[in-house]
Amino acid sequence: MTAAAEATAEVAAAAVNVPSLAKLAIAPSDIPSPPELPALPEDVTAEWLSEVLGRRVKSVVLEKTMPGTASKVFITVASEDDKASDTLPTQLCVKGGFDPNFIKMMPWIVMIYQRECDFYNHVAPKLDNMELPRSWWAGHNATQGIVVMDDLAAKGYGFGNPAEAWPVSRVLAGVEQLAALHAKTWHVQASDYPWLTSDYDQAILTLINTYDAVVNGPDRPKIHEYLKNQERITAVLKKHYALRNPRFRCLLHGDSHTGNTYIVDDAPRFLDWQMIHIGSAFHDLAYFIGAALTVEDRRAQEWEIVDHYLRTLEKFGVESLSSSDAEVRNEYRKSFLAGIGWIMCPYEMQPKECVHPMALRYSAALDDHKVLELVESLPDE
């Protein structure tokens, strides 16, 4: 691991190990946490599945484990299923913290597993206009968070690849999904989800401490020179976070790039709900558009896509909005700052073949929209 990557890992731990994040470990009171959860892939047994699913599972075969921020354990199950209208599939994905060494190094990581469980238990059932992976069970305790879900690959679905740009038609379908999420939680208040803290800003501002070391490291994407200024980027981010427009507050996916999608009939669906938080809807929108389109397609058609998103919001019950509204345009332009994460991402966290195209797309958007100048020109809060 390079020195920059080591530093990034250290500040990542510091970013999420702030006092307010302790609240993430507290489950909503109406769903009790199970006393014991599997800690290793081999602990996912027929007995455990039978208990949490409430149906008899006769056998479990562990097919493979895919490591990552959260491990995905792929299993084949045989069950005595008497619920003909809701038959358990034979292939499932059990997602959670199944790497004890990783958790020992970064114990805070359990909190994002818990957050995804709470999303599936408390938010997903309300999203009637959004397509989501089927969760058969989700729960957490103090040391683990697990979601038992459909094996999407076994269903024949593909997955988004950050290295690849998408056609405009697929992006239009994607913003409809984001609009379904945002409209259902439009003007949300923190009291609506007392279990959900919003620590995204602090995490990014802590990670930015390694910005200079990463963006000026060897073999990095060729971005505009002024975007390499850590001090300026930090000041702009702080001001942007302080000036988000409350008109557009809702619950966010939080990490809505193309790598967190699966594809059904050429339409994207969002997965990996570990970074949900309350913020400006345009964070998700700009972050998604900036990731999904080539620079040329974004320049040519982004405002048509924004208006399509706004019309979809209105269809789902949000007040009429237009990209001709200066507040809408400025909030969208500012929100490309979400792409800073890819510009400063070391190759140990994401492969070079993904970092380069993503960083170049976001840096072009930041420059096209003069985002730094826009934020700097705004009056203080």
PDB file of C-alpha atoms in Angstrom, residues 47 56 85-86 108 132 134 146 160 172 176 185 195 197 201 206 237 240 255 266 273 289 292 304 317 333 372-373:
ATOM      1  CA  GLU A  47     -30.691 -23.693  10.990  1.00  0.00           C
ATOM      2  CA  ARG A  56     -37.837 -24.507   6.929  1.00  0.00           C
ATOM      3  CA  SER A  85     -47.175 -17.216  -3.507  1.00  0.00           C
ATOM      4  CA  ASP A  86     -43.831 -16.242  -2.012  1.00  0.00           C
ATOM      5  CA  TRP A 108     -16.670   1.508  12.466  1.00  0.00           C
ATOM      6  CA  LEU A 132     -35.285  -2.615  -5.509  1.00  0.00           C
ATOM      7  CA  ARG A 134     -35.768  -8.315  -2.929  1.00  0.00           C
ATOM      8  CA  ILE A 146     -26.874  -8.753   7.467  1.00  0.00           C
ATOM      9  CA  GLY A 160     -23.088  -1.196 -13.858  1.00  0.00           C
ATOM     10  CA  LEU A 172     -33.248   8.761 -18.311  1.00  0.00           C
ATOM     11  CA  GLU A 176     -36.749   8.140 -12.855  1.00  0.00           C
ATOM     12  CA  THR A 185     -39.144  11.441   1.090  1.00  0.00           C
ATOM     13  CA  TRP A 195     -31.948   6.255  13.616  1.00  0.00           C
ATOM     14  CA  THR A 197     -27.496  10.408  11.302  1.00  0.00           C
ATOM     15  CA  ASP A 201     -20.031  15.882   5.101  1.00  0.00           C
ATOM     16  CA  THR A 206     -11.695  14.337   6.759  1.00  0.00           C
ATOM     17  CA  LEU A 237     -16.774  21.953  -0.003  1.00  0.00           C
ATOM     18  CA  HIS A 240     -21.275  24.116  -0.323  1.00  0.00           C
ATOM     19  CA  ASP A 255     -23.475   6.959  -3.545  1.00  0.00           C
ATOM     20  CA  ASP A 266     -31.514  -2.031 -20.047  1.00  0.00           C
ATOM     21  CA  TRP A 273     -27.701   1.361   0.337  1.00  0.00           C
ATOM     22  CA  ILE A 289     -25.430  12.003 -14.443  1.00  0.00           C
ATOM     23  CA  ALA A 292     -23.072   7.733 -16.376  1.00  0.00           C
ATOM     24  CA  GLU A 304     -33.054  17.720 -20.877  1.00  0.00           C
ATOM     25  CA  GLY A 317     -46.422  14.425  -6.179  1.00  0.00           C
ATOM     26  CA  ARG A 333     -24.274  22.709 -10.694  1.00  0.00           C
ATOM     27  CA  LEU A 372     -15.780  26.432  -7.643  1.00  0.00           C
ATOM     28  CA  GLU A 373     -16.399  29.975  -8.861  1.00  0.00           C
TER      29      GLU A 373
END
